[in-house]
CSV table of C-alpha atoms in Angstrom, one decimal:
chain,number,residue,atom,x,y,z
A,1,MET,CA,0.0,0.0,0.0
A,2,THR,CA,1.4,3.3,-1.0
A,3,GLU,CA,1.7,6.3,1.4
A,4,ALA,CA,-0.9,8.2,-0.6
A,5,SER,CA,-3.5,5.4,-0.5
A,6,HIS,CA,-2.9,4.6,3.1
A,7,HIS,CA,-3.9,8.1,4.3
A,8,THR,CA,-6.4,10.4,2.6
A,9,PHE,CA,-5.7,14.1,3.6
A,10,THR,CA,-7.9,17.1,3.0
A,11,GLU,CA,-7.3,20.8,3.4
A,12,THR,CA,-9.3,20.6,6.7
A,13,ASP,CA,-7.1,17.8,8.0
A,14,CYS,CA,-3.9,19.9,7.2
A,15,PRO,CA,-4.7,23.6,7.7
A,16,GLU,CA,-2.5,25.9,5.7
A,17,GLY,CA,0.4,27.3,7.7
A,18,CYS,CA,0.5,24.6,10.3
A,19,PRO,CA,4.1,24.1,11.4
A,20,GLY,CA,3.4,20.8,13.2
A,21,CYS,CA,4.7,18.4,10.6
A,22,ALA,CA,6.1,18.1,7.1
A,23,ARG,CA,3.1,16.6,5.4
A,24,GLN,CA,2.2,19.7,3.3
A,25,ARG,CA,5.6,19.8,1.6
A,26,MET,CA,7.1,16.3,1.5
A,27,THR,CA,6.3,12.5,1.9
A,28,THR,CA,7.2,10.4,4.9
A,29,GLY,CA,10.3,9.1,3.1
A,30,GLN,CA,11.5,12.6,2.1
A,31,CYS,CA,11.0,13.9,5.6
A,32,LEU,CA,13.1,11.1,7.1
A,33,ALA,CA,15.8,11.7,4.4
A,34,GLU,CA,15.9,15.4,5.3
A,35,LYS,CA,16.3,14.6,9.0
A,36,LEU,CA,19.0,12.0,8.3
A,37,GLY,CA,20.9,14.4,6.1
A,38,PHE,CA,21.1,17.0,8.8
A,39,ALA,CA,22.2,14.4,11.3
A,40,GLN,CA,24.9,13.1,8.9
A,41,LYS,CA,26.2,16.6,8.3
A,42,THR,CA,26.2,17.6,12.0
A,43,LEU,CA,27.8,14.3,13.1
A,44,ALA,CA,30.2,14.0,10.2
A,45,PRO,CA,33.3,13.4,12.4
A,46,TRP,CA,31.8,10.0,13.3
A,47,GLN,CA,30.2,9.2,9.9
A,48,PRO,CA,31.5,5.5,10.0
A,49,ALA,CA,29.7,5.0,13.3
A,50,LEU,CA,26.3,6.2,12.0
A,51,ALA,CA,23.9,3.3,11.5
A,52,ALA,CA,20.8,3.0,9.4
A,53,PRO,CA,17.7,4.6,11.1
A,54,GLU,CA,15.3,2.5,13.0
A,55,THR,CA,11.7,3.4,12.2
A,56,ALA,CA,8.2,2.4,13.1
A,57,PRO,CA,6.1,0.1,10.8
A,58,GLU,CA,4.3,2.0,8.1
A,59,GLN,CA,0.9,1.7,9.9
A,60,ARG,CA,2.4,3.4,13.0
A,61,GLN,CA,3.8,6.4,11.2
A,62,TRP,CA,0.5,8.3,11.3
A,63,GLU,CA,-2.0,8.7,14.1
A,64,TYR,CA,0.5,7.8,16.8
A,65,ARG,CA,0.8,10.9,19.0
A,66,ASN,CA,-1.1,10.4,22.2
A,67,LYS,CA,0.8,13.1,24.1
A,68,VAL,CA,0.1,16.7,23.1
A,69,CYS,CA,0.5,20.2,24.6
A,70,LEU,CA,-1.7,22.6,22.5
A,71,SER,CA,-2.8,26.2,22.8
A,72,ALA,CA,-6.5,27.1,23.1
A,73,ILE,CA,-8.4,30.2,22.3
A,74,HIS,CA,-12.1,31.0,22.0
A,75,ASP,CA,-12.8,33.0,18.8
A,76,GLY,CA,-16.2,34.2,19.9
A,77,ARG,CA,-18.0,31.2,18.3
A,78,VAL,CA,-16.0,28.1,19.1
A,79,TRP,CA,-12.9,26.8,20.9
A,80,ARG,CA,-9.9,26.4,18.7
A,81,ILE,CA,-7.3,24.0,20.0
A,82,GLY,CA,-4.0,23.7,18.2
A,83,LEU,CA,-0.7,25.3,17.5
A,84,LYS,CA,0.0,28.9,18.2
A,85,ARG,CA,1.5,31.0,15.4
A,86,ARG,CA,1.9,34.7,16.2
A,87,ASP,CA,-1.3,35.7,17.8
A,88,ALA,CA,-3.5,33.0,16.2
A,89,VAL,CA,-4.2,29.4,17.0
A,90,ILE,CA,-4.3,27.0,14.1
A,91,ALA,CA,-6.8,24.3,15.0
A,92,VAL,CA,-5.5,20.8,14.5
A,93,GLY,CA,-8.6,18.8,15.5
A,94,ARG,CA,-8.2,16.5,12.5
A,95,CYS,CA,-4.5,16.2,12.5
A,96,ARG,CA,-3.4,12.7,11.4
A,97,ILE,CA,-0.2,12.9,13.5
A,98,HIS,CA,-2.5,12.7,16.6
A,99,SER,CA,-4.0,9.5,17.6
A,100,ALA,CA,-7.8,8.9,17.2
A,101,GLY,CA,-8.1,9.1,20.9
A,102,VAL,CA,-6.6,12.5,21.1
A,103,ARG,CA,-8.7,13.8,18.3
A,104,LYS,CA,-11.9,12.5,19.9
A,105,ALA,CA,-11.0,14.0,23.3
A,106,MET,CA,-10.1,17.4,21.7
A,107,ALA,CA,-13.4,17.5,19.8
A,108,LEU,CA,-15.4,16.6,23.0
A,109,PHE,CA,-13.8,19.5,25.0
A,110,ALA,CA,-14.0,22.0,22.1
A,111,GLY,CA,-17.8,21.3,21.9
A,112,ILE,CA,-18.7,21.3,25.6
A,113,LEU,CA,-16.5,23.9,27.4
A,114,PRO,CA,-18.1,27.2,28.2
A,115,PRO,CA,-16.7,30.2,26.2
A,116,ALA,CA,-14.1,32.5,27.5
A,117,PRO,CA,-13.9,34.5,29.7
A,118,SER,CA,-16.1,32.3,32.0
A,119,PHE,CA,-13.8,29.4,31.2
A,120,PRO,CA,-10.3,30.9,30.5
A,121,LEU,CA,-8.7,27.9,28.9
A,122,VAL,CA,-5.2,28.6,27.5
A,123,PHE,CA,-3.6,25.1,27.1
A,124,TYR,CA,-5.0,21.6,26.4
A,125,VAL,CA,-2.5,18.9,27.5
A,126,GLN,CA,-3.0,15.2,27.1
A,127,SER,CA,-0.7,12.5,28.3
A,128,ASN,CA,-2.4,9.4,26.9
A,129,ALA,CA,-5.1,8.7,29.5
A,130,GLN,CA,-4.5,11.8,31.6
A,131,ILE,CA,-5.9,15.2,30.4
A,132,THR,CA,-5.1,18.6,31.9
A,133,LEU,CA,-6.9,21.9,31.2
A,134,VAL,CA,-4.7,24.8,32.0
A,135,ILE,CA,-6.8,27.8,33.2
A,136,LYS,CA,-5.6,31.4,33.3
A,137,SER,CA,-7.2,32.0,36.7
A,138,ALA,CA,-6.6,31.4,40.4
A,139,ARG,CA,-10.2,30.3,40.9
A,140,ILE,CA,-11.9,27.1,39.7
A,141,PRO,CA,-14.4,28.2,37.0
A,142,ASP,CA,-17.9,27.0,36.4
A,143,MET,CA,-17.8,23.2,36.2
A,144,GLU,CA,-21.5,22.5,35.4
A,145,TRP,CA,-20.4,21.2,32.0
A,146,LEU,CA,-18.7,18.2,33.7
A,147,THR,CA,-21.9,16.1,33.8
A,148,ASP,CA,-22.2,12.3,34.4
A,149,ASP,CA,-22.7,12.0,30.6
A,150,VAL,CA,-19.4,13.7,29.9
A,151,LYS,CA,-17.7,11.5,32.5
A,152,ASN,CA,-19.1,8.4,30.9
A,153,ARG,CA,-17.9,9.6,27.5
A,154,LEU,CA,-14.4,10.3,28.8
A,155,GLN,CA,-14.4,6.8,30.4
A,156,ASN,CA,-15.5,5.2,27.1
A,157,MET,CA,-12.6,7.0,25.3
A,158,GLY,CA,-10.1,5.5,27.7
A,159,ILE,CA,-9.5,8.7,29.7
A,160,GLU,CA,-8.7,7.9,33.3
A,161,GLY,CA,-7.9,11.3,34.9
A,162,LEU,CA,-9.0,14.9,34.3
A,163,TRP,CA,-7.2,17.8,35.9
A,164,LEU,CA,-7.5,21.6,36.1
A,165,CYS,CA,-4.2,23.5,36.5
A,166,LEU,CA,-5.0,27.0,37.8
A,167,HIS,CA,-2.3,29.2,36.4
A,168,PRO,CA,-3.1,33.0,36.5
A,169,SER,CA,0.2,33.8,34.6
A,170,ALA,CA,0.0,31.1,32.0
A,171,GLY,CA,1.7,32.0,28.8
A,172,HIS,CA,5.3,31.0,28.1
A,173,ARG,CA,5.2,28.6,31.0
A,174,VAL,CA,2.5,26.0,30.6
A,175,PHE,CA,2.1,24.6,34.1
A,176,ALA,CA,2.0,26.2,37.5
A,177,LYS,CA,3.8,24.6,40.5
A,178,ASN,CA,0.6,24.8,42.6
A,179,GLY,CA,-3.1,25.0,41.7
A,180,TRP,CA,-3.6,21.5,40.5
A,181,ARG,CA,-7.0,20.0,41.0
A,182,LEU,CA,-8.1,16.4,40.0
A,183,VAL,CA,-11.7,17.0,39.0
A,184,TRP,CA,-12.5,13.5,37.9
A,185,GLY,CA,-10.9,10.0,37.8
A,186,ARG,CA,-7.6,8.9,39.2
A,187,PRO,CA,-4.2,10.7,39.4
A,188,ARG,CA,-2.0,8.2,37.7
A,189,SER,CA,-2.3,5.7,34.8
A,190,MET,CA,-0.3,2.7,33.5
A,191,ASP,CA,1.1,2.3,30.0
A,192,THR,CA,1.2,-0.8,27.9
A,193,ARG,CA,4.6,-1.7,29.6
A,194,GLY,CA,3.1,-1.6,33.0
A,195,LEU,CA,4.9,1.7,33.9
A,196,VAL,CA,3.0,4.3,36.0
A,197,TYR,CA,2.8,7.8,34.6
A,198,GLY,CA,1.0,11.1,35.4
A,199,PRO,CA,-0.4,14.1,33.6
A,200,THR,CA,2.9,15.9,33.3
A,201,THR,CA,5.4,13.1,32.7
A,202,PHE,CA,7.1,12.7,29.4
A,203,GLY,CA,7.2,9.5,27.4
A,204,GLN,CA,7.8,8.5,23.7
A,205,PRO,CA,4.6,8.1,21.8
A,206,ILE,CA,5.6,5.0,19.9
A,207,VAL,CA,6.3,2.6,22.8
A,208,GLU,CA,7.6,-0.2,20.7
A,209,LEU,CA,10.3,2.0,19.2
A,210,ALA,CA,11.2,3.4,22.6
A,211,GLU,CA,11.6,-0.1,23.8
A,212,ALA,CA,13.8,-0.9,20.8
A,213,SER,CA,16.1,1.9,21.7
A,214,LEU,CA,16.3,0.6,25.3
A,215,ASP,CA,17.0,-2.9,24.0
A,216,ARG,CA,19.9,-1.5,22.0
A,217,ALA,CA,21.3,0.4,25.0
A,218,GLU,CA,20.9,-2.6,27.3
A,219,HIS,CA,22.6,-4.9,24.8
A,220,PHE,CA,25.5,-2.5,24.6
A,221,LEU,CA,25.9,-1.7,28.3
A,222,ASN,CA,25.2,-5.4,29.2
A,223,PRO,CA,24.8,-4.8,33.0
A,224,VAL,CA,25.4,-7.8,35.1
A,225,SER,CA,25.2,-8.5,38.8
A,226,GLY,CA,27.5,-6.2,40.8
A,227,ASP,CA,27.8,-3.5,38.1
A,228,GLN,CA,26.8,0.0,39.1
A,229,VAL,CA,24.4,1.9,36.7
A,230,MET,CA,23.6,5.6,36.7
A,231,ASP,CA,20.6,6.8,34.8
A,232,LEU,CA,20.7,10.5,34.1
A,233,TYR,CA,17.5,12.4,33.2
A,234,CYS,CA,15.7,9.2,34.0
A,235,GLY,CA,12.1,10.3,33.5
A,236,ILE,CA,9.5,7.8,34.9
A,237,GLY,CA,12.2,5.1,35.1
A,238,ALA,CA,11.7,3.0,32.0
A,239,GLY,CA,15.5,2.4,31.9
A,240,LEU,CA,15.8,2.2,35.7
A,241,ALA,CA,13.3,-0.7,35.8
A,242,ARG,CA,15.5,-2.6,33.4
A,243,TRP,CA,18.8,-1.9,35.1
A,244,LYS,CA,17.4,-2.8,38.5
A,245,LYS,CA,16.4,-6.3,37.2
A,246,LYS,CA,20.0,-6.9,36.2
A,247,THR,CA,22.1,-5.4,38.9
A,248,ALA,CA,22.5,-3.2,42.0
A,249,PRO,CA,23.2,-0.4,42.9
A,250,VAL,CA,21.2,1.7,40.4
A,251,THR,CA,20.9,5.5,40.7
A,252,GLY,CA,18.7,7.8,38.7
A,253,VAL,CA,18.4,11.6,38.6
A,254,GLU,CA,15.3,13.5,37.3
A,255,LEU,CA,14.1,17.1,37.6
A,256,SER,CA,10.4,16.6,37.5
A,257,GLY,CA,8.8,15.8,40.8
A,258,GLU,CA,6.0,13.8,39.3
A,259,SER,CA,8.4,11.8,37.2
A,260,VAL,CA,10.5,11.1,40.3
A,261,ALA,CA,7.5,9.7,42.1
A,262,CYS,CA,6.6,7.5,39.2
A,263,ALA,CA,10.2,6.3,38.8
A,264,ARG,CA,10.4,5.2,42.4
A,265,GLN,CA,7.2,3.2,41.9
A,266,ASN,CA,8.3,1.8,38.5
A,267,ALA,CA,11.8,0.8,39.7
A,268,PRO,CA,11.5,-0.1,43.4
A,269,GLY,CA,14.8,-0.4,45.2
A,270,ALA,CA,16.5,2.1,42.9
A,271,THR,CA,17.8,5.4,44.3
A,272,VAL,CA,16.1,8.3,42.5
A,273,LEU,CA,17.4,11.8,43.2
A,274,ARG,CA,15.3,14.8,42.3
A,275,GLY,CA,16.9,17.9,40.7
A,276,MET,CA,19.1,19.1,37.9
A,277,CYS,CA,21.8,16.6,37.2
A,278,ARG,CA,24.6,19.2,37.7
A,279,LEU,CA,23.2,20.0,41.2
A,280,ARG,CA,23.2,16.3,42.2
A,281,LEU,CA,26.9,15.7,41.3
A,282,PRO,CA,28.0,15.7,44.9
A,283,GLN,CA,25.5,12.9,45.7
A,284,LEU,CA,26.4,11.0,42.5
A,285,THR,CA,30.1,11.2,43.4
A,286,ALA,CA,29.4,9.9,46.9
A,287,ALA,CA,27.4,7.1,45.5
A,288,LEU,CA,30.2,5.8,43.2
A,289,GLU,CA,31.1,2.3,44.2
A,290,PRO,CA,34.9,1.8,43.9
A,291,LYS,CA,34.4,-2.0,44.4
A,292,ALA,CA,31.9,-2.4,41.6
A,293,PRO,CA,33.3,-4.3,38.7
A,294,ARG,CA,32.1,-1.6,36.3
A,295,CYS,CA,30.3,1.7,36.3
A,296,LEU,CA,27.8,2.1,33.4
A,297,VAL,CA,25.8,5.3,32.5
A,298,TYR,CA,22.6,5.8,30.5
A,299,ALA,CA,21.5,9.3,29.8
A,300,ASN,CA,18.5,10.8,28.0
A,301,PRO,CA,19.0,14.6,28.2
A,302,PRO,CA,16.7,17.3,26.9
A,303,ARG,CA,17.4,19.3,23.7
A,304,THR,CA,19.9,21.4,25.5
A,305,GLY,CA,22.1,18.3,25.9
A,306,MET,CA,23.9,17.2,29.0
A,307,GLU,CA,24.8,20.1,31.3
A,308,PRO,CA,28.5,21.0,30.8
A,309,GLU,CA,29.3,20.2,34.4
A,310,VAL,CA,27.8,16.8,34.0
A,311,THR,CA,29.7,15.9,30.8
A,312,GLN,CA,32.9,17.1,32.6
A,313,TRP,CA,32.1,15.0,35.6
A,314,LEU,CA,31.5,11.9,33.4
A,315,ALA,CA,34.8,12.4,31.7
A,316,ASP,CA,37.0,13.3,34.7
A,317,THR,CA,35.4,11.8,37.9
A,318,CYS,CA,32.9,9.0,37.1
A,319,ARG,CA,34.8,7.6,34.1
A,320,PRO,CA,32.2,4.9,33.3
A,321,GLU,CA,33.4,1.9,31.2
A,322,LYS,CA,30.4,2.4,28.9
A,323,MET,CA,27.8,5.0,28.2
A,324,ALA,CA,24.6,5.1,26.2
A,325,CYS,CA,23.2,8.6,25.5
A,326,LEU,CA,19.8,9.1,23.7
A,327,SER,CA,19.8,12.6,22.3
A,328,CYS,CA,17.0,14.6,20.6
A,329,ASN,CA,19.4,17.2,19.3
A,330,ALA,CA,22.3,16.4,17.0
A,331,VAL,CA,23.9,19.8,17.6
A,332,THR,CA,24.2,19.4,21.4
A,333,LEU,CA,25.1,15.7,20.9
A,334,LYS,CA,28.0,16.7,18.8
A,335,ARG,CA,29.2,19.1,21.5
A,336,ASP,CA,29.0,16.4,24.2
A,337,LEU,CA,30.6,13.7,22.1
A,338,THR,CA,33.5,16.0,21.2
A,339,LEU,CA,34.3,16.5,24.8
A,340,LEU,CA,34.0,12.9,25.7
A,341,GLU,CA,36.1,11.8,22.7
A,342,ASN,CA,38.8,14.2,23.8
A,343,LYS,CA,38.8,12.6,27.2
A,344,GLY,CA,39.4,9.1,26.0
A,345,TYR,CA,36.1,7.7,24.9
A,346,LYS,CA,35.4,6.1,21.5
A,347,ILE,CA,32.1,6.6,19.8
A,348,GLU,CA,31.3,3.1,18.8
A,349,ARG,CA,27.8,3.5,17.3
A,350,LEU,CA,25.3,6.2,16.5
A,351,ILE,CA,21.8,4.8,15.9
A,352,PRO,CA,19.0,7.2,14.6
A,353,PHE,CA,15.5,6.5,15.9
A,354,ASP,CA,12.5,8.1,14.2
A,355,PHE,CA,10.3,8.5,17.3
A,356,PHE,CA,8.2,11.2,15.7
A,357,PRO,CA,7.6,10.2,12.0
A,358,ASN,CA,6.6,13.0,9.6
A,359,THR,CA,8.0,15.7,11.9
A,360,ARG,CA,11.4,17.4,12.0
A,361,HIS,CA,12.4,15.5,15.2
A,362,LEU,CA,15.0,12.7,15.1
A,363,GLU,CA,16.7,11.1,18.1
A,364,ILE,CA,20.1,9.4,18.1
A,365,LEU,CA,21.4,6.8,20.5
A,366,ALA,CA,25.1,7.2,21.0
A,367,LEU,CA,27.1,4.2,22.3
A,368,LEU,CA,30.5,5.0,23.8
A,369,HIS,CA,33.2,3.0,25.6
A,370,ARG,CA,36.3,4.1,27.5
A,371,VAL,CA,39.5,3.4,25.6
């Protein structure tokens, strides 16, 4: 089945000017080729180590995104939920990147929520079965719309938790630290791997591809009983849960408080420190086990890459035998790899993963060992 016949798009599905994906200007194959070309150019010093990309099956390259953070505005007639461009919101209610579940939930809320200013919605956030409505107010607005019928419809869609985030200064920052209210359902859900997650936790949308990247990392690191594993930027503990089954001690570091709570539940027995990795270096240094046969490191940093202090610590103090780093930014990955290579590490393999098909995003798993 060709790409064109597998998905029929209309102008309504793909609104003009939408910056969310590449569908309006290229095919899936062209999009991947463009991303790979940029990665190859950026990581040219290690071209021989660059492997073929790992991609999702064709049927999973559309309608896969079950985690979204979208702007919302009431135009005087209806709610528009989508991507903000300048002062406008481009509605993406029929976007084929989004899963059918996300589209249905968005349509439900767009149709039942009271208009602004009585319901000052600014962001619609969905993390699979958890939905958060971010309100630009310090007070809970009128909730008469949340009827038993609406609750039943949410339940039938597979939604398990509905939150309000009261955020009077919402704008550049999506969430407020306080002001969270669970208005229906339960506060946490469980993904297909049995991992607990919450409304603000991050996870890759194509679980089987995320698991494939962890398979690659685990095969390379090959943790065995007695090895020490450190998992930096550990999220909800998908990697921690693996390493804990293989060895002890295992230590993770994560900034998000909710992700830390989930990681402790998903990887019982692992030590999980909350905070920026660079601010937890004293604890990580104290946790180093000199008698452990090997120290291994897995890292999954944000787009800004590993903090410079962390990269320096890995190179000078920790000195793990092997490292696996999953990066979502080839530019910052190049910076980090250059420093580590200059400190005596060999970049053995660079494996691209197309976690977000038909978008500009590409992640790369870097596998390094100490020379």
